[in-house]
Coordinates of C-alpha atoms and ligand atoms in Angstrom, one line a residue:
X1 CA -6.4 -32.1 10.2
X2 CA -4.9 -34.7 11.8
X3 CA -7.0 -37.6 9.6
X4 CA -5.6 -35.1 6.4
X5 CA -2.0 -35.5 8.0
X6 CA -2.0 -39.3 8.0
X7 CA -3.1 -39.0 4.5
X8 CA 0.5 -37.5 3.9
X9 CA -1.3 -34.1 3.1
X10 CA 1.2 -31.2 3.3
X11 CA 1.0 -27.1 3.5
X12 CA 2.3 -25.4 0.6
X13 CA 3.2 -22.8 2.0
X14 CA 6.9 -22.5 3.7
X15 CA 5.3 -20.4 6.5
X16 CA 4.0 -23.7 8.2
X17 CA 4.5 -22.9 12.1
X18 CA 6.5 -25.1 14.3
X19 CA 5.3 -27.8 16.5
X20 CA 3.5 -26.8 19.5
X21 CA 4.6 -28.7 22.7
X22 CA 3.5 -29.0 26.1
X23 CA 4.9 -30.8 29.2
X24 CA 3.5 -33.6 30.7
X25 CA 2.3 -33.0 34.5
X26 CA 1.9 -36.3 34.9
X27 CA 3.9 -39.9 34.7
X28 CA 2.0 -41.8 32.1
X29 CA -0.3 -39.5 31.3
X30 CA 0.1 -36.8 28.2
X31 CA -1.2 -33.3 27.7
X32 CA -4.9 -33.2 26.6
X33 CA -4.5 -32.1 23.1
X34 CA -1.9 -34.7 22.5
X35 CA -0.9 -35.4 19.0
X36 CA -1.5 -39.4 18.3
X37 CA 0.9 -41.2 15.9
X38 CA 0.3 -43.5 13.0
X39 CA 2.6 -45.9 11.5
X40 CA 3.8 -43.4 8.6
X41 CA 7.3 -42.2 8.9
X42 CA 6.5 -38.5 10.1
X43 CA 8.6 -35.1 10.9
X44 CA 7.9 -32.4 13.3
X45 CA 8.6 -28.8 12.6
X46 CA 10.9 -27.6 15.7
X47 CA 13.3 -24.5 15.5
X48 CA 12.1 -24.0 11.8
X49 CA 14.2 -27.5 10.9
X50 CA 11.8 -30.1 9.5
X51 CA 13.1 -33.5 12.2
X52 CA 12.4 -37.2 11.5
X53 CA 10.2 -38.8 14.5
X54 CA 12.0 -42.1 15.6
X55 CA 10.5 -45.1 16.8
X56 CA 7.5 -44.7 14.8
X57 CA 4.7 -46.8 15.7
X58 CA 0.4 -45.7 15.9
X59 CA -1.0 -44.6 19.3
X60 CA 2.0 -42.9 20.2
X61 CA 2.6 -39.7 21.6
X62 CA 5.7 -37.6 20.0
X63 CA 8.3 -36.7 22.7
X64 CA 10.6 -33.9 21.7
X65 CA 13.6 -34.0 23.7
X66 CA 16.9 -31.4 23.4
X67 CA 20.6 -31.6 23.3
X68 CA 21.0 -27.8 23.4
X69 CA 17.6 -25.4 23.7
X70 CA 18.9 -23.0 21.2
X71 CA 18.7 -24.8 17.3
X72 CA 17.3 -27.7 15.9
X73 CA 21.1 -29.5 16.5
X74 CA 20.7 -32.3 18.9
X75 CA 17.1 -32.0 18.7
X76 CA 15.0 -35.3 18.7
X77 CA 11.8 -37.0 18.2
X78 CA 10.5 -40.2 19.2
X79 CA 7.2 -42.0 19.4
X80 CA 6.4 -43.2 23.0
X81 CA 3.5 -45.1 24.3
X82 CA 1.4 -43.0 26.9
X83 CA 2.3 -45.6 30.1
X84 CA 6.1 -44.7 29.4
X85 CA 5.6 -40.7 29.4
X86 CA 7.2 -39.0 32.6
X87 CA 6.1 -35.8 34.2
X88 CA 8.3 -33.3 32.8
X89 CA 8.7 -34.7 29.1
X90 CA 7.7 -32.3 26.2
X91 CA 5.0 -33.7 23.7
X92 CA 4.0 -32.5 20.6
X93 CA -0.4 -31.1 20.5
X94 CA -2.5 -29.8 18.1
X95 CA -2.1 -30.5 14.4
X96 CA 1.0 -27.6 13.8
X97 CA 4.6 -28.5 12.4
X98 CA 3.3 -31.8 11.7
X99 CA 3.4 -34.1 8.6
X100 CA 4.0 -37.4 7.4
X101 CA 6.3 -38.8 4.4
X102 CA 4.2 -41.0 2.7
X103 CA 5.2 -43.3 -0.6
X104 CA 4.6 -42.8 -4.3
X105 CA 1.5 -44.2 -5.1
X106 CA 1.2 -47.9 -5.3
X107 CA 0.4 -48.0 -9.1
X108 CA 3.7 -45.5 -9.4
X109 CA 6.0 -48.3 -7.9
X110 CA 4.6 -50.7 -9.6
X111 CA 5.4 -49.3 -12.8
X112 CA 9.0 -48.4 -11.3
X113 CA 10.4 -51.7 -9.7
X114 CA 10.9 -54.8 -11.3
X115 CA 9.5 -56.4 -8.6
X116 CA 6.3 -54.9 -6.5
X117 CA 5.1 -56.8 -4.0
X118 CA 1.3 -57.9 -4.0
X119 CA -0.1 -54.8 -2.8
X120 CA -2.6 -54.0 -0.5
X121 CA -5.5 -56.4 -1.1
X122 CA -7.2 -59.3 0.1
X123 CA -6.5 -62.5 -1.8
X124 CA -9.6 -64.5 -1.3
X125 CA -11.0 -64.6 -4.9
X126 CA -7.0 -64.3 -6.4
X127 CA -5.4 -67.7 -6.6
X128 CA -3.8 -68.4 -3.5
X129 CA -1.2 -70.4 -5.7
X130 CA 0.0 -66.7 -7.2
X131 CA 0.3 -65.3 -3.7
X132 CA 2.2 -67.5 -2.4
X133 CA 4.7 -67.3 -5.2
X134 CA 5.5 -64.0 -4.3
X135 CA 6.0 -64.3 -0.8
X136 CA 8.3 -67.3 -1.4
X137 CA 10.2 -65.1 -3.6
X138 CA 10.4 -62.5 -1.1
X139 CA 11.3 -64.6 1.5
X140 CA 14.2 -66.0 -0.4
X141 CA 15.6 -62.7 -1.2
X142 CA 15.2 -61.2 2.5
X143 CA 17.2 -64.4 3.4
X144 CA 19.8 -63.7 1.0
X145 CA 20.5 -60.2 1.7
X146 CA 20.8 -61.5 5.5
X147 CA 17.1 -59.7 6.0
X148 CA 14.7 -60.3 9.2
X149 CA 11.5 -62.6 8.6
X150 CA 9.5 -62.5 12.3
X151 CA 6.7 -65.1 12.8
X152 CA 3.5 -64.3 14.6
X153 CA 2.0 -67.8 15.1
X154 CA -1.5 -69.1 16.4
X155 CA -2.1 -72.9 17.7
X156 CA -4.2 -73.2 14.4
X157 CA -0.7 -73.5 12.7
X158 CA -0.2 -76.8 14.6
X159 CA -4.1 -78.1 14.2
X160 CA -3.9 -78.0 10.6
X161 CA -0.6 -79.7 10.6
X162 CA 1.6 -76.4 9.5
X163 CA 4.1 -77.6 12.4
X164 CA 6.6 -79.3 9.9
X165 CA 6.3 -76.9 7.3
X166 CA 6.9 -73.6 9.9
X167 CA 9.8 -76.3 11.7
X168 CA 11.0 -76.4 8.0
X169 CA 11.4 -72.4 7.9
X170 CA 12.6 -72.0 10.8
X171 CA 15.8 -74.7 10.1
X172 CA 16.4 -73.1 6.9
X173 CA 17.2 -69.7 7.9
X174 CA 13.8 -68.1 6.6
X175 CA 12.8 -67.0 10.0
X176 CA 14.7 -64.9 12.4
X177 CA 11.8 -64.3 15.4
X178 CA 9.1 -65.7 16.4
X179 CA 6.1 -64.5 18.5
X180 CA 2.9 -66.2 20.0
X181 CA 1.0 -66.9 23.1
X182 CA 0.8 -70.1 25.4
X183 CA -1.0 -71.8 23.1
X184 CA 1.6 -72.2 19.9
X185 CA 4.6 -73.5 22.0
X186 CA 2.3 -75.9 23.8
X187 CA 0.6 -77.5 21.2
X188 CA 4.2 -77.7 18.9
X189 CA 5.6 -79.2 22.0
X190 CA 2.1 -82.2 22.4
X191 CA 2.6 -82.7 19.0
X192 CA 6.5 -83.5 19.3
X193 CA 5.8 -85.2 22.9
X194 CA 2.3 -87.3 22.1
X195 CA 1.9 -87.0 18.6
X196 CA -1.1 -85.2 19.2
X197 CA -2.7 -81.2 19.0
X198 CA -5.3 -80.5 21.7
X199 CA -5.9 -84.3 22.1
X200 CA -6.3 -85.6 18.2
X201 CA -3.9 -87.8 16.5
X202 CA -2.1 -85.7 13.8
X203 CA -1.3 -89.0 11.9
X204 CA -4.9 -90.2 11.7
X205 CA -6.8 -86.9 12.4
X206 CA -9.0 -88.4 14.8
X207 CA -9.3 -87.5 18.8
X208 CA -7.0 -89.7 21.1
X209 CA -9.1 -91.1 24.3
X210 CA -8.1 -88.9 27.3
X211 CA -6.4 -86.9 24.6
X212 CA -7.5 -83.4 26.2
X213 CA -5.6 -83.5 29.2
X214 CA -2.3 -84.3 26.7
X215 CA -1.6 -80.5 26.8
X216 CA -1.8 -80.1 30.4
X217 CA 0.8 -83.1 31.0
X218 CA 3.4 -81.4 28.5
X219 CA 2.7 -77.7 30.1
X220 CA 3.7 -79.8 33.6
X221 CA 6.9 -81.2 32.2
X222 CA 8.3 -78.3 30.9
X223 CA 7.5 -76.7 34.3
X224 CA 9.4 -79.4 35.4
X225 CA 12.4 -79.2 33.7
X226 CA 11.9 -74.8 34.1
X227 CA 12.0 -73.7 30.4
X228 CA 11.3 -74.6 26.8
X229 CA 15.2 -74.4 26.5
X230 CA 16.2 -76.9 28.8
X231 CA 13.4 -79.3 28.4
X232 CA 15.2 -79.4 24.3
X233 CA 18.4 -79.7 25.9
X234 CA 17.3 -82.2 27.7
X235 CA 16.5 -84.2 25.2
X236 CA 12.7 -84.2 26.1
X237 CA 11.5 -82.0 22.8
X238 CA 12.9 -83.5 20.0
X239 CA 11.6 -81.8 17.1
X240 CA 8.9 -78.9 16.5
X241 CA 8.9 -75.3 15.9
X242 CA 9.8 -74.5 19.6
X243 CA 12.7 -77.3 18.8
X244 CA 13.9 -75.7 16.1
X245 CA 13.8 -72.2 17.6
X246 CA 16.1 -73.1 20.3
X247 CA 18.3 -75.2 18.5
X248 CA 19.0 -72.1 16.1
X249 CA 19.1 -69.3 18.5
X250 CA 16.2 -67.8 17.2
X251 CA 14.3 -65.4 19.7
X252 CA 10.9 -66.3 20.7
X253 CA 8.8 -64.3 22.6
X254 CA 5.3 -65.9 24.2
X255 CA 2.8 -63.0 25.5
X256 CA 0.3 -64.5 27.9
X257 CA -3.5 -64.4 27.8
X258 CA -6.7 -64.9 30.3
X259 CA -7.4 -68.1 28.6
X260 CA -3.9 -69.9 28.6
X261 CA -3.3 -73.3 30.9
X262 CA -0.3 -73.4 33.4
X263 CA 1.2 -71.0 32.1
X264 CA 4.2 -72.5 30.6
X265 CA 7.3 -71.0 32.1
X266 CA 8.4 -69.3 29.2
X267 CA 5.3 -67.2 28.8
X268 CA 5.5 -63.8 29.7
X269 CA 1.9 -63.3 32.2
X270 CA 3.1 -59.6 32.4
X271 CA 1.6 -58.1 29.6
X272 CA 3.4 -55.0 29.7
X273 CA 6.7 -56.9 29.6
X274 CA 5.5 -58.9 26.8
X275 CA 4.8 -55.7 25.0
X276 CA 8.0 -55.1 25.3
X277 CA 9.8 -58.0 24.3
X278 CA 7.5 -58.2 21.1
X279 CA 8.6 -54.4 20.6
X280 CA 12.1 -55.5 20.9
X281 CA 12.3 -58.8 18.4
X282 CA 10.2 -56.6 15.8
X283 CA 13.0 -53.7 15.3
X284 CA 14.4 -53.9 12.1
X285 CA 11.9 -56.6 10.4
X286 CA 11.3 -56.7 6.7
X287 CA 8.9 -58.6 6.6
X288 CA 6.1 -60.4 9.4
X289 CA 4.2 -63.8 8.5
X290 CA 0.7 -63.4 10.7
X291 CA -0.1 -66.7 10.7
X292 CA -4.0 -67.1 11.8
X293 CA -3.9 -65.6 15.8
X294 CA -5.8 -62.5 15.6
X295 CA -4.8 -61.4 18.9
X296 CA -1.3 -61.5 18.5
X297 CA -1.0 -60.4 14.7
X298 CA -3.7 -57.2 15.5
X299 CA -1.1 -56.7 18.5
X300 CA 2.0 -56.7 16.1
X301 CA 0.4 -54.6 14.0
X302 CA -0.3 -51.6 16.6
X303 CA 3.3 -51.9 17.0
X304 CA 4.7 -52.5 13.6
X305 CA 5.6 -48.8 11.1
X306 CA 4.5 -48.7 8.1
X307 CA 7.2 -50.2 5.2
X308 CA 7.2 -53.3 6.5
X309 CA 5.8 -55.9 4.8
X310 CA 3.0 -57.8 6.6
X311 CA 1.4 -61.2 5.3
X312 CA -1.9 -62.1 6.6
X313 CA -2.9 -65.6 6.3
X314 CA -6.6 -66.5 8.1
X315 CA -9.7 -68.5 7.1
X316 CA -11.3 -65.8 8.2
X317 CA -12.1 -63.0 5.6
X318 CA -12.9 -60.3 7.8
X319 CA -9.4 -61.0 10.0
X320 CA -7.4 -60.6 7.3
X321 CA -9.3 -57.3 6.2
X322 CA -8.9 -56.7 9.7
X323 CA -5.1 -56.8 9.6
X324 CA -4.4 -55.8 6.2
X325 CA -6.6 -52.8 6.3
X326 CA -4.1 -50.3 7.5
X327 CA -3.8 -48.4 4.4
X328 CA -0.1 -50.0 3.5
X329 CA 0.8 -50.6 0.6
X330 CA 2.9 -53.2 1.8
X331 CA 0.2 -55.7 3.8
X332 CA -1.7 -58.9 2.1
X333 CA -4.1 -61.1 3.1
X334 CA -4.4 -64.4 2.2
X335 CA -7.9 -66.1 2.9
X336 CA -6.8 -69.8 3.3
X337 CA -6.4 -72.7 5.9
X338 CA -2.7 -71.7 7.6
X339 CA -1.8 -75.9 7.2
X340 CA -2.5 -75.4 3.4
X341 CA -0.4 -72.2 3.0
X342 CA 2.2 -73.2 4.9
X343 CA 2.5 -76.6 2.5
X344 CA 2.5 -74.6 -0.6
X345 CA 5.1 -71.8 0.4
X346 CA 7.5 -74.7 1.7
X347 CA 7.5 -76.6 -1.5
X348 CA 7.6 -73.0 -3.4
X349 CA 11.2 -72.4 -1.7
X350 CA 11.9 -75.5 -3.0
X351 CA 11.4 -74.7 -6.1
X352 CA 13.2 -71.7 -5.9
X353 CA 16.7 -73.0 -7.1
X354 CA 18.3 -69.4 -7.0
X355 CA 18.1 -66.6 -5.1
X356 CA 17.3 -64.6 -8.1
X357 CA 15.4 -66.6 -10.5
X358 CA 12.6 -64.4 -11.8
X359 CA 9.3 -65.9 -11.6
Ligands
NAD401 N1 -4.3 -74.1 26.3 C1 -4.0 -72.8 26.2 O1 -3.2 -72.3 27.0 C2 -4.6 -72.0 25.1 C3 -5.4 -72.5 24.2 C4 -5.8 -71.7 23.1 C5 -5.5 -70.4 23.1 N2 -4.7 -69.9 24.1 C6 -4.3 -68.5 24.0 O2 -5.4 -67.7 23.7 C7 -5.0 -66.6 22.9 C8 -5.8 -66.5 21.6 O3 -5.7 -67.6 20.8 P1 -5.6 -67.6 19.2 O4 -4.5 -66.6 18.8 O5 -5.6 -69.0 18.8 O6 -7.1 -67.0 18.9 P2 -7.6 -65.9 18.0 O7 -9.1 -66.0 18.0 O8 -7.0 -64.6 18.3 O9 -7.1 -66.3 16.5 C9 -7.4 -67.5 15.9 C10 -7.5 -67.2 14.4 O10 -7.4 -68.4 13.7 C11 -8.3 -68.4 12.5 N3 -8.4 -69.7 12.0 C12 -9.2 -70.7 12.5 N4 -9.0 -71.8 11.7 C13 -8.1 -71.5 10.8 C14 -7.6 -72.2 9.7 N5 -7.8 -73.5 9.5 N6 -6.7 -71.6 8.9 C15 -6.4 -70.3 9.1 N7 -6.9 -69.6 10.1 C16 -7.8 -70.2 10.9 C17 -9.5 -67.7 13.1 O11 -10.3 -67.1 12.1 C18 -8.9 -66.7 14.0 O12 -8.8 -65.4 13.4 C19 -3.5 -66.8 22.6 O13 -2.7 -66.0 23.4 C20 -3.3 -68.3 22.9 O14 -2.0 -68.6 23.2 C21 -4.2 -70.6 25.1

């Protein structure tokens, strides 16, 4: 029942029961039979009134919580994670007074809107080229409107020379967050610094003697000067993505990992923290760019409801099927080095000479 649920399967009868909700004895910890979210918008039956679930998100529980015990009024439902249940809170169980709204089929919007975005697919045998054309276009008009664009980046972005173009974005307005590990900020930061990612000359693509232990001397000066912020107010970063992102006030959030050097002081080595602060910079995005890190673009995505638009660019086939494989309509991968894609959606936008151009 609860697979047919998340396939937006409804009763069609009106006699549907309400939801069945049991407290939590527990902190943390949720009733046995607890009903598990997905990332489709979704309504619990309570009082015989049909209520929308807030805070959707997958691997949730749904917390029913009253204003006044006798009606639906004041009634609410919100998805919480099971670490932030408290003993006494009222989840939803079983598969009763449950369903989920989902959309028209893809090929019905398709026909419908004048523009439908790529749909769910993997873009390894389409022309990147075509791709890209659409999520410039995209891009352009979620800028206009005064949208949110949020960034998920991996290091690969600066190996493959994506730093300018992303640095590009970012000064232009088409990015308004950006989340990544260690890795991202450190190697943007060598590269501004030394001129180099993980030790090889981006000019001449060939390694720099010594050139390994160039990260490690950047991670120590940022320690030095205590954050990314004031080591660019200091005049120490110059340029770069991490450059950019302070220089325009756009939020960054850096979750930490077993394998990260120093840390830097920005990263967040409390992983439930950095949950959080990911959770935070995602509300209210239109669109996420998961730029080749598996593990913090399959992290987004547990977090991330469905109606979103998600763009998933990695060399990797089985990644971006990885990613995109959440049975939204609104996710695409692109199978392509992250350097290249970068290149071709910058000069796209600059192609673009208005907001509205059809292309
Ligand atoms: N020195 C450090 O502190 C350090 C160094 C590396 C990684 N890390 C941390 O380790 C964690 C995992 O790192 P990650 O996100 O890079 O690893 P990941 O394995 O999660 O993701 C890397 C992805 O890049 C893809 N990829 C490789 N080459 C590509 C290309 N040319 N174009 C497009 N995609 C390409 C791979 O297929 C893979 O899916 C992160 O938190 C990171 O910050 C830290």
């Amino acid at each position: 029942m609860s697979q047919l649920i998340e396939l937006g399967a409804v009763t069609s009868s009106d006699d549907v029961g309400n939801a069945i909700v049991e407290t939590c004895d527990l902190d943390g910890v949720a009733p046995d039979d607890f009903y598990v979210s997905n990332i489709y918008p979704t309504e619990v039956k309570i009082n015989n009134q049909w209520i929308r679930v807030q805070k959707q998100r997958m691997d949730g529980a749904i917390v029913i919580s009253d204003g006044n015990n006798d009606s639906s009024n004041g009634v609410t439902a919100e998805c919480r994670i099971l670490r932030d249940l408290n003993q006494g809170d009222r989840v939803v169980v079983g598969v009763e007074g449950i369903r989920t709204v989902r959309k028209k089929s893809n090929r019905e919007l398709k026909a419908k809107e004048e523009f439908s975005f790529m749909g769910a697919g993997v873009s390894s045998e389409r022309r990147v080229e075509l791709v890209v054309e659409q999520i410039a276009w995209e891009l352009r008009q979620i800028r206009d409107r005064g949208g949110k664009v949020v960034v998920t980046a991996g290091p690969v972005v600066i190996h493959t020379g994506g730093a300018k173009h992303l640095s590009g974005l970012i000064r232009d307005g088409y990015v308004q967050g950006l989340l990544g590990g260690n890795a991202i900020a450190v190697h943007d930061m060598e590269q501004s610094l030394m001129g180099t990612s993980l030790g090889v000359d981006m000019q001449k693509g060939t390694p720099v003697r010594g050139g390994h232990r160039h990260h490690l001397k950047v991670i120590n000066t940022v320690r030095r000067y205590g954050s990314i912020a004031q080591a660019v107010e200091a005049g120490i970063i110059t340029h770069g993505i991490m450059y950019e992102c302070v220089k325009h006030n756009i939020p960054f959030a850096l979750a930490g990992s077993i394998r990260d050097d120093g840390p830097l002081p920005d990263t967040q080595m409390d992983l439930i923290k950095a949950q959080e602060e990911y959770a935070q910079l995602l509300e209210g995005t239109d669109m996420i760019l998961m730029l080749s890190t598996m593990l913090h673009s399959i992290g987004v995505g547990n977090m991330t409801p469905a109606g979103v638009k998600m763009v998933c660019v990695d060399i990797n086939p089985a990644v971006v099927t990885k990613l995109s494989d959440r049975g939204s309509v609104e996710s695409v991968g692109v199978v392509t080095d992250v350097g290249l894609f970068l290149s071709l959606l910058v000069n796209q936008l600059d192609k673009l000479t208005s907001p509205y151009q059809q292309i």
